[in-house]
Tab-separated table of C-alpha atoms and ligand atoms in Angstrom:
chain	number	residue	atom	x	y	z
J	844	UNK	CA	8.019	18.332	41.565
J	845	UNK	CA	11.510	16.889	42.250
J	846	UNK	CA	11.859	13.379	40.420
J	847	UNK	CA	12.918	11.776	43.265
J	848	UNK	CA	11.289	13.242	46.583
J	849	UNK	CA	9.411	12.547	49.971
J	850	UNK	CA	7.040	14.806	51.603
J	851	UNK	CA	5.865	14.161	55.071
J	852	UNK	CA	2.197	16.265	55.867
J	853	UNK	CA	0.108	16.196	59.167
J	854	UNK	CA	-3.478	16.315	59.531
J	855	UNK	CA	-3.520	19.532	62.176
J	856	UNK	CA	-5.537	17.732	65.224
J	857	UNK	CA	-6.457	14.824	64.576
J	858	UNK	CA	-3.226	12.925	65.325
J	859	UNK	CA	-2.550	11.054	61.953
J	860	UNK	CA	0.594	11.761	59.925
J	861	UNK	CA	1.502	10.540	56.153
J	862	UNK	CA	3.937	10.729	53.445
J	863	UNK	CA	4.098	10.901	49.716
J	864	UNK	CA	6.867	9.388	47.880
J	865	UNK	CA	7.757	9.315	44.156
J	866	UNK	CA	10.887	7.882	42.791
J	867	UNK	CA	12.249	7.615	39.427
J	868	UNK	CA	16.046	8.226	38.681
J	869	UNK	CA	17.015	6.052	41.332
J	870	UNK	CA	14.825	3.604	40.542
J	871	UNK	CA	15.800	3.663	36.888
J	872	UNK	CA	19.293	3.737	38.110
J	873	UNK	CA	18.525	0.829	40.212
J	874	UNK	CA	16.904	-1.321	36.964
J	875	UNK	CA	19.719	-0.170	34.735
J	876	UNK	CA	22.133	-2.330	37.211
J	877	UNK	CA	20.468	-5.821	36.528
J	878	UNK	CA	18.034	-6.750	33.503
J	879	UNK	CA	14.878	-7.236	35.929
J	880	UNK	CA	11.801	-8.895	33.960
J	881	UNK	CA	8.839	-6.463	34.134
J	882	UNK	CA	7.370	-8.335	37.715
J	883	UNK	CA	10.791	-7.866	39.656
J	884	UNK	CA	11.035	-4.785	38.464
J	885	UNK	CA	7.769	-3.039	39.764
J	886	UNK	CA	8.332	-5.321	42.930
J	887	UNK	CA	12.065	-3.391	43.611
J	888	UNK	CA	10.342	-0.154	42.806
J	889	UNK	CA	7.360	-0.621	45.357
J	890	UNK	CA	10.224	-1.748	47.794
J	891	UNK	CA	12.218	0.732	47.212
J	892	UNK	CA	9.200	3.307	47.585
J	893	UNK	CA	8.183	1.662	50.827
J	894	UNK	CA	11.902	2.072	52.645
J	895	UNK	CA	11.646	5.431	51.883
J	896	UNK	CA	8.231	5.607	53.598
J	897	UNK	CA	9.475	3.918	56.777
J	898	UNK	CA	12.932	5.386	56.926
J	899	UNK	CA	12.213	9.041	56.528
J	900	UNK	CA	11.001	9.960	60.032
J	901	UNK	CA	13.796	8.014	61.706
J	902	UNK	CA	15.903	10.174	63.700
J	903	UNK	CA	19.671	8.484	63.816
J	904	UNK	CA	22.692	8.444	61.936
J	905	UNK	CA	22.361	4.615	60.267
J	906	UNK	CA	20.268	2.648	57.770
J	907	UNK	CA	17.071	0.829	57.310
J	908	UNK	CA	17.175	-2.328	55.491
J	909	UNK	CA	13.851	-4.493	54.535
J	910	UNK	CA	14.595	-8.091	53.336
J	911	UNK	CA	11.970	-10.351	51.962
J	912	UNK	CA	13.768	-14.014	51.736
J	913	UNK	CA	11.840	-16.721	50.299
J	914	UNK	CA	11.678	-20.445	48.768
J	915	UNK	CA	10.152	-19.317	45.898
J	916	UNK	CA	11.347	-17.779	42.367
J	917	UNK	CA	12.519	-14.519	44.352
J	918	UNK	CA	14.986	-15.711	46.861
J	919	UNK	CA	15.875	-12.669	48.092
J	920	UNK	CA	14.551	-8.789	47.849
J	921	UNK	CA	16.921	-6.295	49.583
J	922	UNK	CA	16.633	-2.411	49.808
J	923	UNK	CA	18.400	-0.334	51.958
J	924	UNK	CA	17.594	3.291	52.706
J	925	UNK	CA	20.135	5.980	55.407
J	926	UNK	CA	19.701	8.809	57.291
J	927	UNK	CA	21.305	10.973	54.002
J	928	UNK	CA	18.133	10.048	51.780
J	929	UNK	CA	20.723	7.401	50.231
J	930	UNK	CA	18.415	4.538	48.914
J	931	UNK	CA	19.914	0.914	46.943
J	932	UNK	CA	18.366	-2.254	46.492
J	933	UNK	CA	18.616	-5.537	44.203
J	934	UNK	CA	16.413	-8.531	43.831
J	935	UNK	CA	17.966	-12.278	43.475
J	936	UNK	CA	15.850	-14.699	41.546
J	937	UNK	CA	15.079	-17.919	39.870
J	938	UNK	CA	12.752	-17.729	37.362
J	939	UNK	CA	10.473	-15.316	36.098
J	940	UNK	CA	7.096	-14.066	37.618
J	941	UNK	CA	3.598	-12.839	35.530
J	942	UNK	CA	3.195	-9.368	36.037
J	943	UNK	CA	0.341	-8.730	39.039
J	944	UNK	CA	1.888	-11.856	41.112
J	945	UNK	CA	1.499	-12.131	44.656
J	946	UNK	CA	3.570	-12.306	47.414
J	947	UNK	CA	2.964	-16.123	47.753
J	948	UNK	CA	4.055	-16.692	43.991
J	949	UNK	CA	6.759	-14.718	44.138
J	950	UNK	CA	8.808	-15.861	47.226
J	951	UNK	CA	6.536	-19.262	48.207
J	952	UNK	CA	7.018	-19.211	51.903
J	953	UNK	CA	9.386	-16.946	53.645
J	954	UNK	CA	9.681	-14.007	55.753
J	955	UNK	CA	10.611	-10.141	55.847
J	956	UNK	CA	12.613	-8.573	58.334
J	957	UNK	CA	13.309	-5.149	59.012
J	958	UNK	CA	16.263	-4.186	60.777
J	959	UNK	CA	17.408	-0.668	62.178
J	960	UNK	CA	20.717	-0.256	61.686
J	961	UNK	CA	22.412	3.086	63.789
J	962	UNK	CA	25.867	4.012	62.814
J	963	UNK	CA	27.121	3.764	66.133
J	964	UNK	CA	24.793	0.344	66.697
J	965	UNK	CA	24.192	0.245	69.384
J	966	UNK	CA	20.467	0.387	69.152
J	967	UNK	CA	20.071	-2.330	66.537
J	968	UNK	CA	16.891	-3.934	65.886
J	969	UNK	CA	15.419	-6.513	63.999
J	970	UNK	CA	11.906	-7.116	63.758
J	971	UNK	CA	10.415	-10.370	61.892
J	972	UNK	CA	7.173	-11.428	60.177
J	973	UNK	CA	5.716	-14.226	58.020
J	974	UNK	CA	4.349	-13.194	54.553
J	975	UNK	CA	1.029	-13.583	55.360
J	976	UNK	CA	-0.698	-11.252	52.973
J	977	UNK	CA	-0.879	-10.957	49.031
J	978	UNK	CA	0.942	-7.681	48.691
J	979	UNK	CA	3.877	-6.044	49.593
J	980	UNK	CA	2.363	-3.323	50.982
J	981	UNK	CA	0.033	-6.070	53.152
J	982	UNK	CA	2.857	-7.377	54.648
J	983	UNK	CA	4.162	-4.227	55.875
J	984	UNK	CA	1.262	-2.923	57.110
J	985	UNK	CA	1.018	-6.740	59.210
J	986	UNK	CA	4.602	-5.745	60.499
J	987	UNK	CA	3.354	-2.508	61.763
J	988	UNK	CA	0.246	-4.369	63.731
J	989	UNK	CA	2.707	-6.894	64.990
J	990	UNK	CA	5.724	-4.412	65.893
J	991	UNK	CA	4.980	-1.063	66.648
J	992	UNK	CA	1.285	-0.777	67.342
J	993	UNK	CA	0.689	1.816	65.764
J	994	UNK	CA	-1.858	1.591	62.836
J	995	UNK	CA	-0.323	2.410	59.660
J	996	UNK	CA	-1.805	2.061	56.117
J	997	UNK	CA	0.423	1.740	52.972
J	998	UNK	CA	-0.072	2.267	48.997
J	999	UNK	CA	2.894	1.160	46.748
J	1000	UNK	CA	2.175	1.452	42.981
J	1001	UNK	CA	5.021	0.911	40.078
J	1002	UNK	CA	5.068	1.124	36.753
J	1003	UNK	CA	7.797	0.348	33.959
J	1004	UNK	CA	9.174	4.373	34.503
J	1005	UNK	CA	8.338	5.456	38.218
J	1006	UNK	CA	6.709	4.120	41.326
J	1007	UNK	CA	4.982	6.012	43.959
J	1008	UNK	CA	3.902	5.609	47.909
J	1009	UNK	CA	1.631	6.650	50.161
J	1010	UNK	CA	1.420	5.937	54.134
J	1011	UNK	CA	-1.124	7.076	56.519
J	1012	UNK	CA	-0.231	6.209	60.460
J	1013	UNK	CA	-1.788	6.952	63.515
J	1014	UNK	CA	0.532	9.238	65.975
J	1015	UNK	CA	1.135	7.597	69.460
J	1016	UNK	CA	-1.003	7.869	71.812
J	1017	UNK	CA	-4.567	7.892	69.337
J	1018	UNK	CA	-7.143	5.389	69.529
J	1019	UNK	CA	-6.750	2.778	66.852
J	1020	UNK	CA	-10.655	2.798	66.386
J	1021	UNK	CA	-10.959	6.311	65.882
J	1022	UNK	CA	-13.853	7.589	63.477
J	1023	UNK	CA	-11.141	10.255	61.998
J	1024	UNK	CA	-8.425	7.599	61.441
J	1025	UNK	CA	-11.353	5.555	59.675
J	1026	UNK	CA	-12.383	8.439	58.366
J	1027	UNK	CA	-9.426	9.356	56.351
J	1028	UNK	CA	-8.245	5.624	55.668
J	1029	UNK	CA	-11.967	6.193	53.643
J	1030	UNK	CA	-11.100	8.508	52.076
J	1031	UNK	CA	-7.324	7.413	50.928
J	1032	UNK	CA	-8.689	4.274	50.130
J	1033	UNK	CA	-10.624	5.773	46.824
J	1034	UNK	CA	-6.917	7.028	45.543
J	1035	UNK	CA	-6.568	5.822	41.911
J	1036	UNK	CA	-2.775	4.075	40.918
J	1037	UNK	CA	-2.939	6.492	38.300
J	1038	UNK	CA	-3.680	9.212	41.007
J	1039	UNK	CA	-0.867	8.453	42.970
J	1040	UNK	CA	1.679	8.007	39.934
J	1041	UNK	CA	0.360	11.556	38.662
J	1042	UNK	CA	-0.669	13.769	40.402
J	1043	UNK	CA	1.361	16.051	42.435
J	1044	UNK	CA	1.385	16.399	46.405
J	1045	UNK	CA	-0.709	19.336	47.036
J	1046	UNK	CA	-3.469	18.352	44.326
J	1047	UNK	CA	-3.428	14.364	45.445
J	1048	UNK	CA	-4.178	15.861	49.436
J	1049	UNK	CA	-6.961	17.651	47.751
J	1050	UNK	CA	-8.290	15.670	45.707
J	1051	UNK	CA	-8.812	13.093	48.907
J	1052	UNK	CA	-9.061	15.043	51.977
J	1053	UNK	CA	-9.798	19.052	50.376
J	1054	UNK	CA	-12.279	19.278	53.951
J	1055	UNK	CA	-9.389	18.701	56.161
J	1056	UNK	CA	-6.512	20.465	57.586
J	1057	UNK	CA	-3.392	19.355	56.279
J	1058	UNK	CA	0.241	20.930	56.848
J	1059	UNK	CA	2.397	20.033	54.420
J	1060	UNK	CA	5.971	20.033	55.097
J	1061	UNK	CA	8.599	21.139	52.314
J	1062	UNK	CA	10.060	17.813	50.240
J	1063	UNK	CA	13.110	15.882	50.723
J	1064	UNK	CA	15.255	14.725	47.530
J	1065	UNK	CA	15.984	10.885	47.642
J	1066	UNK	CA	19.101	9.480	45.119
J	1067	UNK	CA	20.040	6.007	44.241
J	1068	UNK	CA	24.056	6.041	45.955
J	1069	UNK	CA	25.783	2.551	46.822
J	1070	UNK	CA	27.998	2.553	49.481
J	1071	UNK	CA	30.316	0.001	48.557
J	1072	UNK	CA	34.302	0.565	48.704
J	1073	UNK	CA	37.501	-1.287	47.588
J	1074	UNK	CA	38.275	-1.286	51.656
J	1075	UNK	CA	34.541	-3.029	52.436
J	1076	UNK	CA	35.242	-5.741	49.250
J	1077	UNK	CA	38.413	-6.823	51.417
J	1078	UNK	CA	36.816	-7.187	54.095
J	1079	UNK	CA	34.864	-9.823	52.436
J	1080	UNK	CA	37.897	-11.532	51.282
J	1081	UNK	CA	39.306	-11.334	54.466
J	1082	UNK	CA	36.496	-13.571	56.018
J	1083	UNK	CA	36.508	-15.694	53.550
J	1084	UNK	CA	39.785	-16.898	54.530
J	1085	UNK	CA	43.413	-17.306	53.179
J	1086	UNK	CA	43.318	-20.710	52.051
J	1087	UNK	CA	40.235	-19.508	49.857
J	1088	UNK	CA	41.442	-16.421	48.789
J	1089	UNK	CA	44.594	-18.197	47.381
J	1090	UNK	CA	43.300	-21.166	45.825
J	1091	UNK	CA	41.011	-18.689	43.658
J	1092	UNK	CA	44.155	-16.370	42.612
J	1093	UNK	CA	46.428	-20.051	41.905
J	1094	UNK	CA	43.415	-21.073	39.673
J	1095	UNK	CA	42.082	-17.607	38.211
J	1096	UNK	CA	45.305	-15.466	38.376
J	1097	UNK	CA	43.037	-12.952	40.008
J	1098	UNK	CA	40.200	-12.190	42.424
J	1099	UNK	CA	37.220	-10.350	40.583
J	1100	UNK	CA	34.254	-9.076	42.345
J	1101	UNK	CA	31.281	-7.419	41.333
J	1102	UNK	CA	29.197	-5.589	43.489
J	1103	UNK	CA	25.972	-6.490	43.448
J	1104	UNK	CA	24.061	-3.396	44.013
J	1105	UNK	CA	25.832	-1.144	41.619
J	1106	UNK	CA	27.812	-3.496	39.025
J	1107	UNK	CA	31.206	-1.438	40.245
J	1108	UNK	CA	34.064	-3.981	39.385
J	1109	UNK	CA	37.047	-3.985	41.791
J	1110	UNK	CA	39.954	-6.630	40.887
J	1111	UNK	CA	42.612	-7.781	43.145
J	1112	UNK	CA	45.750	-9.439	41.666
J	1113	UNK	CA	48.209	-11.928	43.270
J	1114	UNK	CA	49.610	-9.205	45.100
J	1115	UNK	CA	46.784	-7.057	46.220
J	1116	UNK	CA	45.183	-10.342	47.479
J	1117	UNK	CA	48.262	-10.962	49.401
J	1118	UNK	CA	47.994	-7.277	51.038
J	1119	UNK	CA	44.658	-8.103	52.435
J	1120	UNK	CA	46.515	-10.541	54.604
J	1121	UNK	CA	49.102	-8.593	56.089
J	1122	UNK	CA	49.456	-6.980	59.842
J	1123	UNK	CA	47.297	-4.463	60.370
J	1124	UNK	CA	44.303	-5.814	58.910
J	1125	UNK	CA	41.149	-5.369	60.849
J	1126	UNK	CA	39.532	-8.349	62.473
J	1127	UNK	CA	36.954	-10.519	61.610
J	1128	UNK	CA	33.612	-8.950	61.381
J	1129	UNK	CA	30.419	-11.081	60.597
J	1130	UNK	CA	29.505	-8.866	58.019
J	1131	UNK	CA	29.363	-10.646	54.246
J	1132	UNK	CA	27.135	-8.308	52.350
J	1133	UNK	CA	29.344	-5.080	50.819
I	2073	ZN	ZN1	28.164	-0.866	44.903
């Protein structure tokens, strides 16, 4: 078993699909970044687990982002996952959470969107729900009623080392009220945390569905990779604005910038901050997040 992998399986027939996801290098990689108290941390893991779940049958060349912004001590929870099994993520907060928290106690009231994000993007989409349910995994499994229609069940589990995932969903075109979707959702729903952390793919399908056809399909590797450049860091000067840029170089000497994701430092002195406003720049773009 790969550290880091996905693996899709079908239930031959009966028109429900599901994945198994475990992550732990890039999840450690993703913790080693920012000092995360033990709460955050197991809520970037699940995240991270659960964009991996929804990305990996998406077709296009892009990204899928999930954002959880709230009033509470977590302002903001961001993971991003691509087409090339790239995954990142960081959480911003205020204060510390007890371990087990819910959704309401960590981000008081707020939302999570998920947006679609094709390279060439034209297809973008953005869909939006309230955080109506106690878990992370709830409130995915709400955007799924409210979005796509098509009934999907989630399991996110984290520890302090690895997290895991599991998602059952319905196939298009099968009636939500089916006794073999209720059926398996059963039988899935007796899956231990420790099960799911531990055991690998082909004994966790048996262990909960050994009367069933299953094909399993062959794992995909997932690794923690931020895609931030020197060229996308100027581009966030750039929108902030002359006037801004050079006040902070008159007062600092320098521009410093950390990205947020992966810690990478990139510096820009009087001079490079002066290139960034020369002909030949690009545009504007609304884009502030590197
Ligand atoms: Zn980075």
């Amino acid at each position: 078993m790969a550290n880091d992998s996905i693996c899709r399986f079908m239930f031959e027939n009966l028109g429900i699909r599901g994945e198994i996801v475990r992550l732990e290098d890039s999840y450690q990689t993703a913790l080693d970044r920012h000092p995360y108290p033990p709460a955050l941390a197991q809520l970037l893991g699940q995240a991270m687990a659960a964009i991996t779940l929804l990305g990996t049958t998406i077709k296009y060349a892009g990204k899928l982002i999930l954002q959880v912004q709230g009033s509470g001590p977590v302002n903001l929870l961001i993971v991003e996952y691509d087409s090339e099994r790239h995954i990142r993520g960081l959480i911003n907060w205020q204060k510390d959470v007890f371990l087990g928290a819910e959704i309401a106690d960590l981000f008081g009231t707020g939302h999570m969107a998920i947006t679609v994000n094709p390279q060439d993007k034209a297809n973008r989409y953005q869909g939006i729900v309230e955080l109506i349910e106690p878990s992370l995994a709830g409130c995915l499994e709400h955007y799924f009623k409210q979005s796509e229609q098509l009934a999907t069940c989630l399991w996110l589990v984290a520890d302090a080392n690895r997290v895991a995932g599991f998602m059952l969903q319905q196939m298009p075109g099968i009636d939500a009220d089916g006794d073999d979707w209720r059926r398996i959702k059963l039988l899935a729903e007796t899956l231990s945390d420790d099960e799911l952390l531990n055991l690998d793919e082909e004994e966790l399908l048996h262990r909960l569905f050994h009367e069933d056809d299953i094909r399993l399909f062959e794992s995909e590797t997932i690794c923690f990779h931020c895609t931030c450049t020197r060229e996308r860091i100027e581009q966030m000067l750039l929108n902030l604005g002359k006037e801004e840029i050079n006040s902070i170089v008159a007062e600092q000497g320098s521009i410093e910038v950390d990205c947020e994701y992966c810690n990478k430092h990139y510096s820009f002195d009087s001079v490079d901050a002066a290139q960034i406003f020369t002909d030949g720049n690009p545009g504007f773009h609304s884009e502030t997040r590197h």
